[in-house]
Every structure is written in structure tokens, then in C-alpha cells.
């Protein structure tokens, strides 16, 4: 799974994963309260199931400045 | 998970896209009505930065009211260019009048230059000069800012944790503790229409509406105390949803008492620029004097 994390710039990681968004965030040590998840360019709930073929974007909702 | 109101998939806060957008907009306009933030004929100036909060604010206000946008370009390299680009494109597309004032032009130096040459804290200088330029605009009746539920809950908590209870009286959906009669001459009402909307939902709305959002962060953004409060609050909210709202509601029930207790005394005028001031000079003119000394500049700031 390709994961792009957008927070003050962009970070790209590749990771084997399938499970819920919540689980993914837990593994990445990210608080669900601070991000949104896009699955293949669509906003999804943290309970949504993600598979290894999905393109995932994790958007930080916390602004600075 | 299904939407609480229909059979579609929920995408945020237990609602599908359509129901979320409806609920979001209803809460936005309800806040304006409940706290009488805007009168029918008010000319509204939106303090815009190009971040998601100000874009969503501009979008929703411009649907129902006459608005203009004012942005301050502090001159922060690698950051402000990007958010201003988003803002310019947005305003063009939505036919909103946009004015951009630069610190360089208004004060002689960009924020980057000031910080490089002095040891002043960026956010202190930035805050004072920005407030000054906003206050100076007398073409409007109210100034709307993009403060959201998270911002407010953080500020409340910060003042409590720092034992600065008197500063709480300055918060709220409509700010200013200056008596109305004087306020008319000296101080334009500030309003926060997104007062009850969590930051996460504002981003969700911006994503659903496909507004461009820039993910750059101000290089000076280093209020470590605010960051720890933000982080802590989000951890609690994640385990106990509704915490931020509880903090804000609790505060609002005490606000009338706080305002009464910490009524601001007489507000004078700055002897140099006629802006509101507690001392002889307003904080911006004091800041300008300090900068002048530190920069040893011949050119007046
Ligand atoms: S983080 Fe500080 S310096 Fe940067 S825009 Fe905000 S107030 Fe100004
Ligand atoms: Zn629905
Ligand atoms: Zn002054």
C-alpha cells in the first residue's frame, strides 16, 4: 500500500497493510483526531476497510500559523 | 459505518457527504444567528490567510453576505507565497474582492528581515503588526476570523493553565470587552462564525468541496505551549468525544460574569496613529520604535 502523509510538506511511505483506517493510524502512531483519510482520492471514515491495493492519503487537519 | 441519517456510507462525524455538508452549513449559519454576529447591512471584512479555515469562512459568508477579504503578507519566505496563491485563486473564482497588504510596504521591513536583525519573537511581532493593519481598515462594520472550536478550546485551557483568568474575558464568538459606545469609534467588532466547528470538520468540508489546501507550515510556528495543549486536548477528545465542546460551553456560561468582572477601563487613543491604546502609544507604534532602535535603521519604520 502506498501512503502519502500530508503534514507541513509531503511524506511518502510504502507499507504492507490491510485492515481498518483506525488500525492503520494506530500502527503509524497517529491520533485519528488530527487527520482525515482519503482512500483512492475519496474521503472515508476511520472505520473504512483499506486493502493493500489502495492508494491512501493521510491529511493533517492541524494548521500552523 | 452507515450515515446516522440515511443508508449511505458515513465519511465524517457519523454522516455521509450530503448530510455532513448540510449539518456543517446549518451549524455555521446558526452560530451567526444565535450570537447576532452579523446585522443585515453589515459590510464584512474577512481576515484571510489562504489556510483552510479562512477559505471555508470566505466561501460560506460570501454565499449570504457581502464580503471583502484582507490578507497580510508578512514576508515569510517559502510559506506565505503558497497560502496566498491558494487565496488569490479562490477569490478570483468566487469573485471576492481581495486586498493584500505587505509588512514590507507598510512598515519598511518584512518579517523575515525583522527577525534576522532583531531578537524579537516572530509570532509576537507578527501578531501585533497584523492586528494593527486589520484594525486600520475602516471600510467595514465587522471583521470575521476563521477561529474554530479547537482554537477556542485551546485558548481557554491555556489561560486557565497559565492562571491568566482575566484574559478569558477577551474570548468568545464576538470579541472585545470595550464598552459599546467607545467601541464604535475605536474598535471594530470581531466575529468567529466557526466558533462551534471542530478543525477536523473544517478540513473535511474543504476536501469535499475540493478547495485547494496547502500543507505548508509557518517556519516560525513554534508556540510550544499551544502545541502541547493541542496535542493533549486531541488525545482526550479521541478517548472522550465532546471534550472540546464541553470546555467551550462551560466557558460560555461563565463569560458574562467574566466580562463583568474584568471590564476593560477607558480605552485611549495612540498619540501617534490614533489607534486604540492603553498607554500613550499603541502596541504597534511601540513595536515599531523598538524595531527602529534594534535595526539602527535610518529609514523610519
Ligand atoms: S506562526 Fe507566528 S510568525 Fe507564523 S504566521 Fe503565525 S503568528 Fe505569524
Ligand atoms: Zn446521509
Ligand atoms: Zn500607534
Short mmCIF file of C-alpha atoms and ligand atoms in Angstrom, two decimals:
data_model
loop_
_atom_site.label_atom_id
_atom_site.label_comp_id
_atom_site.label_asym_id
_atom_site.label_seq_id
_atom_site.Cartn_x
_atom_site.Cartn_y
_atom_site.Cartn_z
CA UNK A 1 0.00 0.00 0.00
CA UNK A 2 1.28 3.44 -0.91
CA UNK A 3 0.62 6.01 1.78
CA UNK A 4 1.12 9.74 1.38
CA UNK A 5 1.15 11.74 4.58
CA UNK A 6 0.49 15.44 4.11
CA UNK A 7 1.60 17.49 7.04
CA UNK A 8 3.79 20.55 6.58
CA UNK A 9 5.01 19.08 3.31
CA UNK A 10 4.64 15.58 1.94
CA UNK A 11 5.97 12.27 3.11
CA UNK A 12 5.55 9.06 1.19
CA UNK A 13 5.78 5.60 2.66
CA UNK A 14 5.06 2.11 1.37
CA UNK A 15 3.71 -0.47 3.75
CA UNK A 16 2.03 -3.85 3.68
CA UNK A 17 -1.36 -3.38 5.25
CA UNK A 18 -4.96 -4.40 5.19
CA UNK A 19 -7.47 -3.53 7.87
CA UNK A 20 -9.44 -0.52 9.05
CA UNK A 21 -8.22 3.06 8.87
CA UNK A 22 -8.20 3.15 12.64
CA UNK A 23 -5.81 0.21 12.77
CA UNK A 24 -3.51 1.82 10.20
CA UNK A 25 -3.36 5.06 12.19
CA UNK A 26 -2.64 3.08 15.34
CA UNK A 27 0.30 1.36 13.62
CA UNK A 28 1.60 4.73 12.40
CA UNK A 29 1.07 6.22 15.88
CA UNK A 30 -1.21 8.95 14.56
CA UNK A 31 -4.15 10.29 16.59
CA UNK A 32 -7.33 9.93 14.42
CA UNK A 33 -8.50 13.25 15.82
CA UNK A 34 -5.69 15.03 13.95
CA UNK A 35 -6.11 13.61 10.44
CA UNK A 36 -8.50 12.64 7.66
CA UNK A 37 -8.07 9.59 5.47
CA UNK A 38 -8.53 9.61 1.70
CA UNK A 39 -8.83 6.22 0.03
CA UNK A 40 -8.25 6.39 -3.71
CA UNK A 41 -8.97 10.13 -3.58
CA UNK A 42 -12.23 9.76 -1.65
CA UNK A 43 -12.78 10.84 1.93
CA UNK A 44 -13.52 7.80 4.11
CA UNK A 45 -14.41 7.20 7.73
CA UNK A 46 -11.73 5.81 10.04
CA UNK A 47 -13.72 2.57 10.21
CA UNK A 48 -13.42 2.03 6.44
CA UNK A 49 -11.58 -1.12 5.33
CA UNK A 50 -8.37 -0.48 3.47
CA UNK A 51 -6.65 -3.09 1.36
CA UNK A 52 -3.14 -3.39 0.09
CA UNK A 53 -4.14 -2.17 -3.38
CA UNK A 54 -5.49 1.17 -2.19
CA UNK A 55 -3.79 4.50 -2.52
CA UNK A 56 -4.04 6.17 0.84
CA UNK A 57 -3.56 9.80 1.76
CA UNK A 58 -3.44 10.93 5.35
CA UNK A 59 -4.15 14.65 5.68
CA UNK A 60 -3.18 16.54 8.79
CA UNK A 61 -6.01 18.83 9.90
CA UNK A 62 -3.86 20.76 12.35
CA UNK A 63 -2.77 24.09 10.98
CA UNK A 64 0.26 26.08 11.88
CA UNK A 65 0.36 29.85 11.51
CA UNK B 1 -20.33 2.51 9.14
CA UNK B 2 -23.62 3.91 7.81
CA UNK B 3 -24.72 7.55 7.96
CA UNK B 4 -26.83 8.35 11.01
CA UNK B 5 -29.49 9.85 8.72
CA UNK B 6 -29.56 7.67 5.62
CA UNK B 7 -28.23 4.46 4.13
CA UNK B 8 -25.13 5.91 2.53
CA UNK B 9 -21.63 5.34 3.88
CA UNK B 10 -20.56 7.70 6.64
CA UNK B 11 -17.41 9.69 5.81
CA UNK B 12 -17.02 12.05 8.74
CA UNK B 13 -18.63 12.56 12.17
CA UNK B 14 -21.04 9.69 11.50
CA UNK B 15 -22.59 11.34 8.46
CA UNK B 16 -22.47 10.79 4.69
CA UNK B 17 -21.13 13.56 2.46
CA UNK B 18 -24.51 15.14 1.77
CA UNK B 19 -25.76 15.08 5.32
CA UNK B 20 -22.42 16.30 6.63
CA UNK B 21 -22.39 19.31 4.29
CA UNK B 22 -25.94 20.17 5.33
CA UNK B 23 -25.20 19.84 9.03
CA UNK B 24 -21.97 21.82 8.72
CA UNK B 25 -23.63 24.75 6.94
CA UNK B 26 -26.59 24.74 9.31
CA UNK B 27 -24.28 24.99 12.33
CA UNK B 28 -22.32 27.78 10.66
CA UNK B 29 -25.35 29.99 9.99
CA UNK B 30 -26.98 29.05 13.32
CA UNK B 31 -23.99 30.41 15.21
CA UNK B 32 -24.26 33.71 13.33
CA UNK B 33 -27.97 33.95 14.16
CA UNK B 34 -27.73 32.81 17.76
CA UNK B 35 -24.98 35.24 18.72
CA UNK B 36 -26.20 38.01 16.38
CA UNK B 37 -22.77 38.16 14.79
CA UNK B 38 -23.88 39.96 11.65
CA UNK B 39 -26.57 42.56 11.03
CA UNK B 40 -28.30 42.67 7.69
CA UNK B 41 -26.50 45.68 6.27
CA UNK B 42 -23.09 44.94 7.76
CA UNK B 43 -20.09 45.14 5.50
CA UNK B 44 -17.87 42.24 6.41
CA UNK B 45 -14.13 42.07 6.15
CA UNK B 46 -12.67 38.58 6.32
CA UNK B 47 -9.18 38.29 7.74
CA UNK B 48 -7.90 35.70 5.28
CA UNK B 49 -4.65 33.79 5.11
CA UNK B 50 -5.39 31.17 2.48
CA UNK B 51 -5.44 28.38 5.04
CA UNK B 52 -8.44 26.03 5.07
CA UNK B 53 -10.22 27.93 7.85
CA UNK B 54 -10.25 31.25 6.08
CA UNK B 55 -11.18 29.69 2.73
CA UNK B 56 -14.20 27.89 4.19
CA UNK B 57 -15.16 31.04 6.10
CA UNK B 58 -15.00 33.17 2.95
CA UNK B 59 -16.97 30.63 0.97
CA UNK B 60 -19.86 30.35 3.42
CA UNK B 61 -20.06 34.06 4.24
CA UNK B 62 -19.98 35.09 0.59
CA UNK B 63 -22.97 32.85 -0.14
CA UNK B 64 -25.21 35.06 2.01
CA UNK B 65 -23.44 38.33 2.70
CA UNK B 66 -21.35 40.98 1.08
CA UNK B 67 -17.75 40.27 1.98
CA UNK B 68 -14.27 41.51 1.17
CA UNK B 69 -11.06 39.73 2.04
CA UNK B 70 -7.93 41.23 3.53
CA UNK B 71 -4.71 39.27 3.72
CA UNK B 72 -1.47 40.33 5.33
CA UNK B 73 1.69 39.22 3.60
CA UNK B 74 4.20 39.19 6.44
CA UNK B 75 7.02 38.24 4.12
CA UNK B 76 7.67 34.72 5.33
CA UNK B 77 9.71 33.02 2.68
CA UNK B 78 8.58 29.61 1.47
CA UNK B 79 5.29 29.80 3.33
CA UNK B 80 3.06 32.78 2.74
CA UNK B 81 3.56 32.72 -1.05
CA UNK B 82 1.89 29.34 -1.10
CA UNK B 83 -1.14 30.09 1.03
CA UNK B 84 -1.64 33.43 -0.76
CA UNK B 85 -1.61 31.67 -4.11
CA UNK B 86 -4.47 29.44 -2.93
CA UNK B 87 -6.31 32.52 -1.63
CA UNK B 88 -5.87 34.54 -4.83
CA UNK B 89 -7.18 31.70 -6.98
CA UNK B 90 -10.12 31.16 -4.67
CA UNK B 91 -11.10 34.84 -4.59
CA UNK B 92 -10.83 35.16 -8.36
CA UNK B 93 -13.01 32.13 -8.93
CA UNK B 94 -15.62 33.27 -6.43
CA UNK B 95 -15.44 36.95 -7.37
CA UNK B 96 -14.45 38.18 -3.94
CA UNK B 97 -12.54 41.44 -3.64
CA UNK B 98 -9.14 40.74 -2.13
CA UNK B 99 -6.64 43.23 -0.73
CA UNK B 100 -3.15 42.12 0.23
CA UNK B 101 -1.08 44.35 2.49
CA UNK B 102 2.58 43.60 2.96
CA UNK B 103 4.56 44.30 6.13
CA UNK B 104 7.43 45.37 3.91
CA UNK B 105 5.38 48.12 2.34
CA UNK B 106 3.53 49.17 5.49
CA UNK B 107 6.47 49.10 7.92
CA UNK B 108 9.56 49.05 5.74
CA UNK B 109 10.67 45.52 6.57
CA UNK B 110 9.41 42.00 6.01
CA UNK B 111 9.00 39.70 9.00
CA UNK B 112 11.98 37.64 7.81
CA UNK B 113 14.17 40.77 7.81
CA UNK B 114 12.96 41.90 11.22
CA UNK B 115 13.62 38.51 12.79
CA UNK B 116 17.02 38.17 11.20
CA UNK B 117 18.16 41.53 12.53
CA UNK B 118 16.48 41.60 15.93
CA UNK B 119 15.96 39.03 18.61
CA UNK B 120 12.24 39.63 18.78
CA UNK B 121 9.95 36.61 18.72
CA UNK B 122 8.41 36.18 15.28
CA UNK B 123 4.88 35.46 16.49
CA UNK B 124 4.88 38.48 18.81
CA UNK B 125 5.92 40.88 16.06
CA UNK B 126 3.66 39.19 13.54
CA UNK B 127 0.63 39.26 15.83
CA UNK B 128 0.92 42.92 16.78
CA UNK B 129 1.60 44.22 13.29
CA UNK B 130 -1.11 42.07 11.76
CA UNK B 131 -3.69 43.22 14.32
CA UNK B 132 -2.67 46.80 13.67
CA UNK B 133 -3.19 46.54 9.92
CA UNK B 134 -6.54 44.79 10.39
CA UNK B 135 -7.79 47.40 12.83
CA UNK B 136 -6.77 50.14 10.47
CA UNK B 137 -9.28 49.06 7.87
CA UNK B 138 -12.31 51.23 8.50
CA UNK B 139 -14.24 50.26 5.40
CA UNK B 140 -16.19 47.54 7.21
CA UNK B 141 -18.57 47.05 10.13
CA UNK B 142 -17.27 43.69 11.33
CA UNK B 143 -14.13 41.64 10.90
CA UNK B 144 -14.64 37.88 10.62
CA UNK B 145 -11.86 35.47 11.53
CA UNK B 146 -11.51 31.75 10.97
CA UNK B 147 -11.15 30.69 14.60
CA UNK B 148 -12.70 27.28 15.20
CA UNK B 149 -13.73 25.13 18.16
CA UNK B 150 -10.23 23.70 18.58
CA UNK B 151 -8.59 27.15 18.63
CA UNK B 152 -11.02 28.39 21.22
CA UNK B 153 -10.82 25.32 23.49
CA UNK B 154 -7.01 25.59 23.36
CA UNK B 155 -7.03 29.29 24.23
CA UNK B 156 -9.40 28.76 27.14
CA UNK B 157 -7.31 25.94 28.51
CA UNK B 158 -4.06 27.85 28.03
CA UNK B 159 -5.36 30.83 30.01
CA UNK B 160 -6.56 28.54 32.79
CA UNK B 161 -3.28 26.62 32.91
CA UNK B 162 -1.29 29.84 32.98
CA UNK B 163 -3.55 31.36 35.61
CA UNK B 164 -4.49 34.28 33.37
CA UNK B 165 -8.19 34.22 34.07
CA UNK B 166 -8.63 37.90 33.21
CA UNK B 167 -7.63 37.14 29.61
CA UNK B 168 -10.58 34.75 29.29
CA UNK B 169 -12.90 37.75 29.16
CA UNK B 170 -11.45 38.58 25.74
CA UNK B 171 -12.51 35.29 24.18
CA UNK B 172 -15.93 34.29 22.83
CA UNK B 173 -17.73 34.27 19.45
CA UNK B 174 -17.84 38.07 19.48
CA UNK B 175 -14.78 39.64 20.98
CA UNK B 176 -13.91 42.84 22.67
CA UNK B 177 -14.67 43.85 26.23
CA UNK B 178 -14.66 47.50 25.30
CA UNK B 179 -17.95 49.26 26.12
CA UNK B 180 -20.14 49.67 23.05
CA UNK B 181 -20.13 53.46 22.93
CA UNK B 182 -16.37 53.71 22.71
CA UNK B 183 -16.05 50.59 20.64
CA UNK B 184 -17.84 52.20 17.74
CA UNK B 185 -15.08 54.72 17.35
CA UNK B 186 -12.11 52.62 18.32
CA UNK B 187 -12.64 49.01 17.70
CA UNK B 188 -14.36 47.06 15.00
CA UNK B 189 -16.27 44.06 16.26
CA UNK B 190 -14.51 40.75 15.69
CA UNK B 191 -16.65 37.73 14.98
CA UNK B 192 -15.92 34.00 14.80
CA UNK B 193 -18.68 32.26 12.82
CA UNK B 194 -16.91 28.87 13.01
CA UNK B 195 -16.82 29.03 16.78
CA UNK B 196 -18.52 25.66 17.31
CA UNK B 197 -17.00 23.79 14.38
CA UNK B 198 -14.12 21.38 15.04
CA UNK B 199 -10.99 21.82 12.97
CA UNK B 200 -11.24 18.28 11.61
CA UNK B 201 -14.68 19.01 10.16
CA UNK B 202 -13.47 22.20 8.51
CA UNK B 203 -10.80 20.21 6.71
CA UNK B 204 -13.40 17.57 5.75
CA UNK B 205 -15.65 20.29 4.32
CA UNK B 206 -12.73 21.79 2.36
CA UNK B 207 -11.87 18.34 0.96
CA UNK B 208 -15.46 17.55 -0.02
CA UNK B 209 -15.83 20.96 -1.70
CA UNK B 210 -12.50 20.38 -3.43
CA UNK B 211 -10.94 23.65 -2.26
CA UNK B 212 -7.20 23.67 -2.75
CA UNK B 213 -5.46 23.38 0.59
CA UNK B 214 -1.79 23.99 1.14
CA UNK B 215 0.02 21.82 3.65
CA UNK B 216 2.90 24.10 4.40
CA UNK B 217 3.54 25.30 7.90
CA UNK B 218 4.91 28.63 9.02
CA UNK B 219 8.61 28.14 9.80
CA UNK B 220 8.17 30.29 12.91
CA UNK B 221 5.21 28.26 14.21
CA UNK B 222 6.69 27.27 17.47
CA UNK B 223 4.39 28.09 20.31
CA UNK B 224 5.41 25.03 22.25
CA UNK B 225 2.82 25.61 24.94
CA UNK B 226 -0.03 25.79 22.46
CA UNK B 227 1.32 22.67 20.73
CA UNK B 228 1.29 20.65 23.90
CA UNK B 229 -2.19 21.83 24.81
CA UNK B 230 -3.34 20.96 21.30
CA UNK B 231 -1.81 17.52 21.45
CA UNK B 232 -3.14 16.79 24.92
CA UNK B 233 -6.62 18.01 24.06
CA UNK B 234 -6.73 15.83 20.96
CA UNK B 235 -5.70 12.78 22.97
CA UNK B 236 -8.51 13.41 25.46
CA UNK B 237 -11.02 14.17 22.68
CA UNK B 238 -10.15 10.89 20.97
CA UNK B 239 -10.97 8.95 24.12
CA UNK B 240 -13.80 11.19 25.29
CA UNK B 241 -15.53 12.74 22.27
CA UNK B 242 -17.20 16.03 23.12
CA UNK B 243 -14.47 17.32 25.43
CA UNK B 244 -13.65 20.40 23.35
CA UNK B 245 -17.31 21.32 23.07
CA UNK B 246 -17.73 20.90 26.83
CA UNK B 247 -14.82 23.22 27.54
CA UNK B 248 -16.22 25.91 25.27
CA UNK B 249 -19.82 25.60 26.50
CA UNK B 250 -18.68 25.69 30.10
CA UNK B 251 -16.66 28.80 29.36
CA UNK B 252 -19.58 30.50 27.59
CA UNK B 253 -21.84 30.03 30.60
CA UNK B 254 -19.26 31.90 32.69
CA UNK B 255 -18.41 34.55 30.10
CA UNK B 256 -20.99 37.18 31.17
CA UNK B 257 -19.59 37.07 34.71
CA UNK B 258 -16.02 37.24 33.46
CA UNK B 259 -16.81 40.25 31.27
CA UNK B 260 -18.43 42.00 34.18
CA UNK B 261 -15.53 41.27 36.49
CA UNK B 262 -12.74 42.20 34.09
CA UNK B 263 -14.36 45.12 32.33
CA UNK B 264 -11.70 46.98 30.48
CA UNK B 265 -11.32 50.53 31.63
CA UNK B 266 -11.22 53.57 29.47
CA UNK B 267 -9.61 52.99 26.11
CA UNK B 268 -7.48 55.80 24.90
CA UNK B 269 -6.01 56.59 21.54
CA UNK B 270 -2.44 56.28 20.39
CA UNK B 271 -0.97 59.78 20.29
CA UNK B 272 0.81 58.97 17.05
CA UNK B 273 -1.53 56.92 14.89
CA UNK B 274 -4.89 57.25 16.70
CA UNK B 275 -5.37 53.50 17.02
CA UNK B 276 -6.87 52.21 20.30
CA UNK B 277 -4.22 52.12 23.02
CA UNK B 278 -3.96 51.57 26.76
CA UNK B 279 -0.80 53.64 27.00
CA UNK B 280 0.25 56.76 25.17
CA UNK B 281 1.43 54.73 22.21
CA UNK B 282 -0.39 51.68 20.84
CA UNK B 283 1.44 48.35 20.85
CA UNK B 284 2.21 48.57 17.14
CA UNK B 285 3.85 52.01 17.46
CA UNK B 286 5.81 50.77 20.50
CA UNK B 287 6.88 47.76 18.48
CA UNK B 288 7.91 50.00 15.58
CA UNK B 289 10.07 52.10 17.94
CA UNK B 290 11.72 49.00 19.32
CA UNK B 291 12.42 47.70 15.86
CA UNK B 292 13.83 51.03 14.77
CA UNK B 293 16.28 51.02 17.66
CA UNK B 294 17.29 47.44 17.12
CA UNK B 295 17.68 47.73 13.41
CA UNK B 296 19.52 51.07 13.73
CA UNK B 297 17.77 51.99 10.56
CA UNK B 298 17.76 55.44 9.14
CA UNK B 299 14.58 54.71 7.33
CA UNK B 300 11.56 55.26 9.61
CA UNK B 301 9.56 52.12 10.19
S1 LIG C 1 3.20 31.15 13.27
FE1 LIG C 1 3.78 33.10 14.17
S2 LIG C 1 5.06 34.08 12.62
FE2 LIG C 1 3.96 32.42 11.60
S3 LIG C 1 2.15 33.41 10.74
FE3 LIG C 1 1.56 32.60 12.76
S4 LIG C 1 1.90 34.31 14.18
FE4 LIG C 1 2.98 34.81 12.27
ZN1 LIG C 2 -26.71 10.54 4.96
ZN1 LIG C 3 0.01 53.89 17.24
#
